[in-house]
Structure formats: C-alpha cells, structure tokens
mmCIF file of C-alpha atoms in Angstrom:
data_model
loop_
_atom_site.group_PDB
_atom_site.id
_atom_site.type_symbol
_atom_site.label_atom_id
_atom_site.label_comp_id
_atom_site.label_asym_id
_atom_site.label_seq_id
_atom_site.Cartn_x
_atom_site.Cartn_y
_atom_site.Cartn_z
ATOM 1 C CA MET A 7 169.011 -253.807 -191.720
ATOM 2 C CA ASN A 8 165.396 -254.130 -190.760
ATOM 3 C CA LYS A 9 163.085 -251.378 -191.867
ATOM 4 C CA LYS A 10 161.146 -249.543 -189.072
ATOM 5 C CA GLU A 11 157.457 -250.482 -188.715
ATOM 6 C CA THR A 12 155.464 -247.612 -190.093
ATOM 7 C CA VAL A 13 151.811 -246.670 -189.939
ATOM 8 C CA PHE A 14 150.492 -244.215 -192.522
ATOM 9 C CA VAL A 15 147.679 -242.165 -190.965
ATOM 10 C CA VAL A 16 145.437 -241.045 -193.713
ATOM 11 C CA SER A 17 142.507 -238.742 -193.393
ATOM 12 C CA ASP A 18 140.251 -236.257 -195.210
ATOM 13 C CA SER A 19 140.591 -234.022 -192.154
ATOM 14 C CA ILE A 20 143.554 -233.524 -189.816
ATOM 15 C CA GLY A 21 143.737 -237.077 -188.801
ATOM 16 C CA GLU A 22 144.248 -236.593 -185.046
ATOM 17 C CA THR A 23 141.611 -239.279 -184.082
ATOM 18 C CA ALA A 24 143.259 -241.870 -186.290
ATOM 19 C CA GLU A 25 146.709 -241.061 -184.842
ATOM 20 C CA LEU A 26 145.395 -241.484 -181.207
ATOM 21 C CA MET A 27 143.913 -244.853 -182.108
ATOM 22 C CA VAL A 28 147.145 -245.968 -183.819
ATOM 23 C CA LYS A 29 149.215 -245.015 -180.788
ATOM 24 C CA ALA A 30 146.855 -246.813 -178.406
ATOM 25 C CA VAL A 31 147.091 -250.019 -180.396
ATOM 26 C CA ALA A 32 150.884 -249.705 -180.932
ATOM 27 C CA SER A 33 151.536 -249.441 -177.232
ATOM 28 C CA GLN A 34 150.092 -252.905 -176.814
ATOM 29 C CA PHE A 35 152.683 -254.455 -179.221
ATOM 30 C CA PHE A 36 155.852 -252.463 -179.064
ATOM 31 C CA GLY A 37 155.728 -250.678 -175.670
ATOM 32 C CA LYS A 38 156.532 -247.616 -177.639
ATOM 33 C CA GLU A 39 155.203 -245.686 -180.614
ATOM 34 C CA VAL A 40 155.727 -246.883 -184.100
ATOM 35 C CA GLU A 41 156.755 -244.481 -186.814
ATOM 36 C CA ILE A 42 153.701 -242.529 -187.935
ATOM 37 C CA LYS A 43 153.562 -240.679 -191.207
ATOM 38 C CA HIS A 44 150.720 -238.268 -191.825
ATOM 39 C CA PHE A 45 148.750 -237.736 -194.967
ATOM 40 C CA SER A 46 146.107 -235.188 -193.948
ATOM 41 C CA TYR A 47 143.221 -233.501 -195.893
ATOM 42 C CA VAL A 48 143.308 -236.258 -198.577
ATOM 43 C CA GLU A 49 140.633 -235.298 -201.154
ATOM 44 C CA ASP A 50 141.402 -237.020 -204.541
ATOM 45 C CA ILE A 51 142.789 -240.063 -206.263
ATOM 46 C CA GLN A 52 146.326 -238.455 -206.763
ATOM 47 C CA ASP A 53 146.435 -238.062 -202.854
ATOM 48 C CA ILE A 54 145.715 -241.778 -202.478
ATOM 49 C CA ASN A 55 148.300 -242.728 -205.067
ATOM 50 C CA ASN A 56 150.882 -240.715 -203.130
ATOM 51 C CA VAL A 57 150.047 -242.715 -200.032
ATOM 52 C CA ILE A 58 150.392 -245.991 -201.741
ATOM 53 C CA THR A 59 153.691 -245.066 -203.411
ATOM 54 C CA ASN A 60 155.083 -244.285 -199.976
ATOM 55 C CA ALA A 61 153.708 -247.227 -198.111
ATOM 56 C CA LYS A 62 154.702 -249.951 -200.469
ATOM 57 C CA TYR A 63 158.434 -249.711 -199.727
ATOM 58 C CA SER A 64 158.399 -250.490 -196.047
ATOM 59 C CA PRO A 65 156.539 -252.864 -193.661
ATOM 60 C CA SER A 66 153.536 -250.766 -193.250
ATOM 61 C CA ILE A 67 149.822 -250.313 -192.349
ATOM 62 C CA ILE A 68 147.533 -247.662 -193.651
ATOM 63 C CA ALA A 69 145.107 -246.534 -191.018
ATOM 64 C CA TYR A 70 142.566 -244.140 -192.388
ATOM 65 C CA THR A 71 139.411 -242.090 -191.614
ATOM 66 C CA ILE A 72 137.841 -241.090 -194.986
ATOM 67 C CA ALA A 73 134.299 -240.183 -195.249
ATOM 68 C CA LEU A 74 133.708 -240.037 -198.972
ATOM 69 C CA GLN A 75 132.835 -243.681 -200.196
ATOM 70 C CA ASP A 76 134.407 -243.434 -203.576
ATOM 71 C CA LEU A 77 137.733 -242.330 -202.153
ATOM 72 C CA LYS A 78 137.601 -245.082 -199.537
ATOM 73 C CA GLU A 79 136.959 -247.760 -201.971
ATOM 74 C CA TYR A 80 139.789 -246.630 -204.269
ATOM 75 C CA LEU A 81 142.217 -246.688 -201.343
ATOM 76 C CA ASP A 82 141.040 -250.181 -200.380
ATOM 77 C CA HIS A 83 141.526 -251.271 -204.029
ATOM 78 C CA ARG A 84 144.982 -249.837 -204.462
ATOM 79 C CA ALA A 85 146.115 -251.133 -201.068
ATOM 80 C CA LEU A 86 144.963 -254.669 -202.072
ATOM 81 C CA GLU A 87 146.740 -254.401 -205.447
ATOM 82 C CA GLU A 88 150.042 -253.601 -203.617
ATOM 83 C CA GLY A 89 149.555 -256.012 -200.751
ATOM 84 C CA ILE A 90 149.406 -253.320 -198.230
ATOM 85 C CA MET A 91 147.203 -253.720 -195.140
ATOM 86 C CA ALA A 92 144.574 -250.918 -194.987
ATOM 87 C CA VAL A 93 142.373 -250.450 -191.997
ATOM 88 C CA ASP A 94 139.253 -248.317 -192.023
ATOM 89 C CA LEU A 95 138.926 -246.841 -188.620
ATOM 90 C CA MET A 96 135.538 -245.091 -189.167
ATOM 91 C CA HIS A 97 133.103 -246.955 -191.411
ATOM 92 C CA PRO A 98 132.510 -249.980 -189.213
ATOM 93 C CA LEU A 99 131.327 -247.806 -186.414
ATOM 94 C CA MET A 100 129.495 -245.638 -188.746
ATOM 95 C CA ASP A 101 127.616 -248.621 -190.080
ATOM 96 C CA ALA A 102 126.824 -249.712 -186.543
ATOM 97 C CA PHE A 103 125.320 -246.218 -185.986
ATOM 98 C CA ALA A 104 123.238 -246.418 -189.239
ATOM 99 C CA GLN A 105 121.817 -249.844 -188.439
ATOM 100 C CA THR A 106 121.163 -249.396 -184.739
ATOM 101 C CA PHE A 107 119.868 -245.902 -184.870
ATOM 102 C CA ASP A 108 118.172 -246.044 -188.219
ATOM 103 C CA MET A 109 120.041 -243.047 -189.437
ATOM 104 C CA GLN A 110 122.221 -242.197 -192.548
ATOM 105 C CA PRO A 111 125.563 -240.457 -192.175
ATOM 106 C CA SER A 112 126.232 -237.223 -193.974
ATOM 107 C CA LEU A 113 129.596 -238.519 -195.526
ATOM 108 C CA GLN A 114 131.066 -235.025 -195.433
ATOM 109 C CA PRO A 115 134.761 -234.717 -194.556
ATOM 110 C CA GLY A 116 135.769 -232.648 -191.512
ATOM 111 C CA GLN A 117 132.375 -232.834 -189.829
ATOM 112 C CA MET A 118 133.834 -233.470 -186.462
ATOM 113 C CA ARG A 119 135.836 -230.364 -186.501
ATOM 114 C CA LYS A 120 133.038 -228.283 -187.627
ATOM 115 C CA LEU A 121 130.698 -229.621 -184.794
ATOM 116 C CA ASP A 122 133.253 -229.750 -182.010
ATOM 117 C CA GLU A 123 133.072 -226.389 -180.401
ATOM 118 C CA ASN A 124 134.757 -227.821 -177.370
ATOM 119 C CA TYR A 125 137.970 -228.169 -179.362
ATOM 120 C CA PHE A 126 138.046 -224.474 -180.077
ATOM 121 C CA LYS A 127 137.151 -223.633 -176.434
ATOM 122 C CA ARG A 128 139.988 -225.864 -175.256
ATOM 123 C CA VAL A 129 142.455 -224.242 -177.616
ATOM 124 C CA GLU A 130 141.353 -220.748 -176.472
ATOM 125 C CA ALA A 131 141.671 -221.768 -172.771
ATOM 126 C CA ILE A 132 145.197 -223.141 -173.324
ATOM 127 C CA GLU A 133 146.358 -220.041 -175.176
ATOM 128 C CA PHE A 134 144.881 -217.926 -172.293
ATOM 129 C CA ALA A 135 146.772 -220.081 -169.657
ATOM 130 C CA VAL A 136 150.015 -219.615 -171.494
ATOM 131 C CA LYS A 137 149.520 -215.838 -171.882
ATOM 132 C CA TYR A 138 148.688 -215.271 -168.204
ATOM 133 C CA ASP A 139 151.166 -217.827 -166.765
ATOM 134 C CA ASP A 140 153.350 -216.773 -163.801
ATOM 135 C CA GLY A 141 151.868 -213.285 -163.312
ATOM 136 C CA GLN A 142 152.330 -212.151 -166.881
ATOM 137 C CA GLU A 143 149.779 -209.592 -168.102
ATOM 138 C CA VAL A 144 147.898 -209.170 -164.863
ATOM 139 C CA ARG A 145 145.424 -206.948 -166.442
ATOM 140 C CA GLY A 146 143.829 -210.060 -167.838
ATOM 141 C CA LEU A 147 143.067 -211.544 -164.408
ATOM 142 C CA LYS A 148 139.567 -210.139 -164.671
ATOM 143 C CA GLN A 149 138.887 -212.231 -167.730
ATOM 144 C CA ALA A 150 139.883 -215.537 -166.095
ATOM 145 C CA ASP A 151 137.515 -218.251 -164.819
ATOM 146 C CA ILE A 152 140.036 -219.189 -162.165
ATOM 147 C CA VAL A 153 143.008 -217.374 -160.747
ATOM 148 C CA LEU A 154 145.654 -219.575 -158.870
ATOM 149 C CA ILE A 155 147.966 -217.901 -156.384
ATOM 150 C CA GLY A 156 150.873 -219.385 -154.410
ATOM 151 C CA VAL A 157 154.598 -219.468 -153.910
ATOM 152 C CA SER A 158 157.024 -220.952 -156.420
ATOM 153 C CA ARG A 159 156.747 -224.754 -157.068
ATOM 154 C CA THR A 160 153.147 -225.155 -155.795
ATOM 155 C CA SER A 161 152.172 -226.600 -159.251
ATOM 156 C CA LYS A 162 150.413 -223.468 -160.409
ATOM 157 C CA THR A 163 151.408 -223.830 -164.014
ATOM 158 C CA PRO A 164 150.727 -227.435 -164.609
ATOM 159 C CA LEU A 165 147.445 -227.167 -162.799
ATOM 160 C CA SER A 166 146.571 -224.188 -164.985
ATOM 161 C CA MET A 167 147.323 -226.195 -168.162
ATOM 162 C CA TYR A 168 145.290 -229.178 -166.795
ATOM 163 C CA LEU A 169 142.311 -226.941 -166.093
ATOM 164 C CA ALA A 170 142.721 -225.341 -169.485
ATOM 165 C CA ASN A 171 142.393 -228.620 -171.137
ATOM 166 C CA LYS A 172 138.976 -228.796 -169.521
ATOM 167 C CA GLN A 173 138.154 -225.529 -171.191
ATOM 168 C CA PHE A 174 138.589 -223.116 -168.150
ATOM 169 C CA LYS A 175 140.558 -219.907 -168.620
ATOM 170 C CA VAL A 176 143.035 -219.913 -165.829
ATOM 171 C CA ALA A 177 145.761 -217.378 -164.825
ATOM 172 C CA ASN A 178 148.264 -217.846 -162.043
ATOM 173 C CA VAL A 179 150.114 -215.422 -160.036
ATOM 174 C CA PRO A 180 153.321 -216.087 -157.889
ATOM 175 C CA LEU A 181 153.488 -214.686 -154.369
ATOM 176 C CA ILE A 182 156.898 -213.375 -153.506
ATOM 177 C CA PRO A 183 157.642 -211.454 -150.202
ATOM 178 C CA GLU A 184 159.686 -208.782 -152.004
ATOM 179 C CA LEU A 185 157.067 -207.889 -154.468
ATOM 180 C CA PRO A 186 153.512 -206.599 -153.566
ATOM 181 C CA PRO A 187 150.774 -208.658 -155.088
ATOM 182 C CA PRO A 188 149.005 -206.998 -158.128
ATOM 183 C CA GLN A 189 146.033 -204.837 -157.270
ATOM 184 C CA GLU A 190 143.994 -206.822 -159.710
ATOM 185 C CA LEU A 191 143.933 -209.675 -157.219
ATOM 186 C CA PHE A 192 141.897 -207.655 -154.941
ATOM 187 C CA GLN A 193 139.563 -206.430 -157.643
ATOM 188 C CA ILE A 194 138.317 -209.733 -159.034
ATOM 189 C CA PRO A 195 135.514 -211.639 -157.172
ATOM 190 C CA ARG A 196 137.286 -213.676 -154.394
ATOM 191 C CA LYS A 197 135.379 -216.788 -155.486
ATOM 192 C CA LYS A 198 137.377 -216.871 -158.660
ATOM 193 C CA CYS A 199 140.714 -216.980 -156.737
ATOM 194 C CA VAL A 200 142.309 -220.084 -155.221
ATOM 195 C CA GLY A 201 145.305 -220.112 -152.987
ATOM 196 C CA LEU A 202 147.761 -222.974 -153.017
ATOM 197 C CA ILE A 203 149.856 -223.890 -150.053
ATOM 198 C CA ILE A 204 152.220 -226.736 -149.385
ATOM 199 C CA SER A 205 154.108 -228.020 -146.300
ATOM 200 C CA PRO A 206 157.573 -226.461 -145.729
ATOM 201 C CA GLU A 207 159.237 -229.904 -145.863
ATOM 202 C CA LYS A 208 157.635 -230.949 -149.061
ATOM 203 C CA LEU A 209 158.463 -227.636 -150.714
ATOM 204 C CA ASN A 210 162.090 -227.910 -149.489
ATOM 205 C CA ASP A 211 162.400 -231.308 -151.148
ATOM 206 C CA ILE A 212 160.835 -230.114 -154.398
ATOM 207 C CA ARG A 213 163.067 -227.056 -154.557
ATOM 208 C CA ARG A 214 166.236 -228.933 -153.779
ATOM 209 C CA GLU A 215 165.466 -231.399 -156.612
ATOM 210 C CA ARG A 216 164.737 -228.508 -158.928
ATOM 211 C CA LEU A 217 168.074 -226.905 -158.212
ATOM 212 C CA LYS A 218 169.846 -230.172 -158.627
ATOM 213 C CA SER A 219 168.297 -230.576 -162.132
ATOM 214 C CA LEU A 220 169.641 -227.115 -162.934
ATOM 215 C CA GLY A 221 173.028 -228.027 -161.669
ATOM 216 C CA LEU A 222 172.918 -225.429 -158.841
ATOM 217 C CA THR A 223 173.870 -225.878 -155.197
ATOM 218 C CA ASN A 224 171.369 -227.003 -152.613
ATOM 219 C CA ALA A 225 172.730 -224.155 -150.338
ATOM 220 C CA ALA A 226 170.932 -221.608 -152.460
ATOM 221 C CA ASN A 227 168.434 -219.327 -150.604
ATOM 222 C CA TYR A 228 165.660 -220.515 -152.852
ATOM 223 C CA ALA A 229 165.586 -223.875 -151.174
ATOM 224 C CA SER A 230 166.501 -222.861 -147.571
ATOM 225 C CA LEU A 231 163.717 -223.677 -144.950
ATOM 226 C CA GLU A 232 164.170 -220.144 -143.481
ATOM 227 C CA ARG A 233 163.251 -218.697 -146.865
ATOM 228 C CA ILE A 234 160.421 -221.142 -147.453
ATOM 229 C CA PHE A 235 158.837 -220.319 -144.088
ATOM 230 C CA GLU A 236 159.073 -216.578 -144.971
ATOM 231 C CA GLU A 237 157.372 -217.097 -148.403
ATOM 232 C CA LEU A 238 154.563 -219.362 -147.028
ATOM 233 C CA ASP A 239 153.770 -216.969 -144.196
ATOM 234 C CA CYS A 240 153.657 -214.047 -146.528
ATOM 235 C CA ALA A 241 151.499 -216.012 -149.029
ATOM 236 C CA GLN A 242 148.984 -217.080 -146.547
ATOM 237 C CA ASN A 243 148.633 -213.567 -145.207
ATOM 238 C CA ILE A 244 147.821 -212.395 -148.775
ATOM 239 C CA MET A 245 145.359 -215.269 -149.272
ATOM 240 C CA LYS A 246 143.551 -214.359 -146.004
ATOM 241 C CA LYS A 247 143.426 -210.711 -146.999
ATOM 242 C CA ILE A 248 141.809 -211.781 -150.308
ATOM 243 C CA GLY A 249 139.493 -214.097 -148.547
ATOM 244 C CA CYS A 250 139.973 -216.900 -151.211
ATOM 245 C CA PRO A 251 139.707 -220.564 -150.457
ATOM 246 C CA ILE A 252 143.066 -222.308 -149.669
ATOM 247 C CA ILE A 253 144.114 -225.860 -150.845
ATOM 248 C CA ASP A 254 146.975 -227.733 -149.401
ATOM 249 C CA VAL A 255 148.679 -229.476 -152.408
ATOM 250 C CA SER A 256 151.522 -231.223 -150.318
ATOM 251 C CA ASN A 257 150.330 -234.737 -151.164
ATOM 252 C CA LYS A 258 148.036 -234.208 -154.000
ATOM 253 C CA ALA A 259 148.315 -235.073 -157.659
ATOM 254 C CA ILE A 260 147.445 -232.337 -160.253
ATOM 255 C CA GLU A 261 144.269 -234.216 -161.070
ATOM 256 C CA GLU A 262 143.139 -234.404 -157.377
ATOM 257 C CA THR A 263 143.670 -230.659 -156.853
ATOM 258 C CA ALA A 264 141.864 -229.895 -160.098
ATOM 259 C CA ASP A 265 138.860 -232.039 -158.982
ATOM 260 C CA ILE A 266 138.688 -230.220 -155.736
ATOM 261 C CA ILE A 267 138.722 -226.828 -157.434
ATOM 262 C CA LEU A 268 136.094 -227.825 -159.986
ATOM 263 C CA ALA A 269 133.891 -229.329 -157.379
ATOM 264 C CA MET A 270 134.169 -226.160 -155.223
ATOM 265 C CA PHE A 271 133.404 -223.903 -158.191
ATOM 266 C CA ASN A 272 130.536 -225.925 -159.515
ATOM 267 C CA LYS A 273 128.910 -225.997 -156.076
ATOM 268 C CA ARG A 274 129.051 -222.315 -155.855
ATOM 269 C CA GLY A 275 127.806 -221.939 -159.379
ATOM 270 C CA SER A 276 130.831 -219.822 -160.272
ATOM 271 C CA PHE A 277 131.019 -221.204 -163.813
ATOM 272 C CA ALA A 278 128.755 -219.988 -166.631
ATOM 273 C CA GLN A 279 129.525 -223.055 -168.581
#
C-alpha cells in the first residue's frame, strides 16, 4: 500500500502563509490537496526533532517559514541527515529584499501577525457579519458599514461574508410581507443601506433548486411565482420608503455585486476607511 504524499508545514508562527503556498503548488501536480500536517509555533531544537521524527517515515516534504537563523540551519541539517526534502519558503525572498533594498531583516518570529492590522479587522468584520446575519440583533444595524436588505435567496449572506473579507462590517435583513421591517432600518443613514432585487423567474429557479436540495416539493408556497411577486413588490416598496439604492442581482456574481456596492460607497465617501 502506497503511503500518502505528505507535506509538513513548519513555522515559528501559525503557518498559514506556508500552507497557502503548499496548496497552490500541490494543485499543479495532483489536482487536489496533498495531506498537510502542521507544526506551528516551532521555537527550539526539540520541536525540530519532533518534525523530523514524523517526516522520515513517509514520502514527505518539509515546507517551512522560520525566521531564526540557528533554528533554520538546524532544520536544514537534520533534514539532510535523514534524506528529507526541506524547502525554505521565506529566506530566499528575504535575501532578495536585503540585497535589493539594502536593508536587514529583524529575524523576529511572528512579525507579520504583529504588523498585519488588516487581519484583525477582517476577523472582526467576519464576526460582525455572522452576528448580524439574516436580521439577527437588529440593534446592531447602526454599527454596520453596510446594511443589505432583500427577499430570501438574493445572496445577502454570501455577499455579506464577501464584503466582510474586505474588512467591512455588514449586516443583512430579510424582507418578508408578513413581518414589518425593523424600525432601525429607517433610523440609519440611507446611504448605508443597499436593496437587492432579482427577477421573479430567476428567483423561482433558485428557490425550486433550494427546495429540491432539501428534498421538499416544488409546489411549496416558497417557490410559487405568486408568492415571489408578492414578496418582491413588498420589498421594493420598503426600499423606496427607505430611499436606498437598489441593485438587480439577477445575473450578477457575488464579486460583481460587491464591486458595484464598493464603488458606489467609495464615490459617496461613505467609508471612513
């Protein structure tokens, strides 16, 4: 029985950069991900020895990002002794920086995380999007950078998450004829709100597929054109009352809709970022 190809991702930090690089390269050879085993926050010789012990019993590569020169050299030495391929993902580029820009690296572990404020902003935005998804905790709408409104299956949630990955705090609220919209929608600046609409036919197809995936009948009221027309009419009336811009997402990918929203908000100067 052949042993599975394995890449040991070794880092003096969390190792997410090394993992992304490994996955990108592996996709060119296997068409799928190889098995990846993590050794994060490696900080001494014993940690390196643990990596070597695990790696030498299978066809494997060690891909590493280690800033400390002594630790890096020890890993290279031990890997060579055991006949294991070890690939330094960081120092060649670091050397290029030093030579080209006439600078010296700090050689301190975890520097990227310390400096990358964008990472923490993105995490905060994603947590916000989850908390205020689908009309939950409407009191938080005033804290949002963007508020998306629309009927069910107009891509509010995936669009919220996409924008959150770009560091924007996004809340979304479903519009349902039987439920009055939250008053908070009328209390926030209308420039923060975006209405999402879709053609009745497109929405009918999407909802029918959704019901099929759930094993439910297509005859359910949720997917009927009569119900869809009622919902869309109600939603557009609310959007007009709010006075927010409206985007037709019928034939748009999430990325395309997001680009429209960001261009619109940036033009208005609505973002403090």
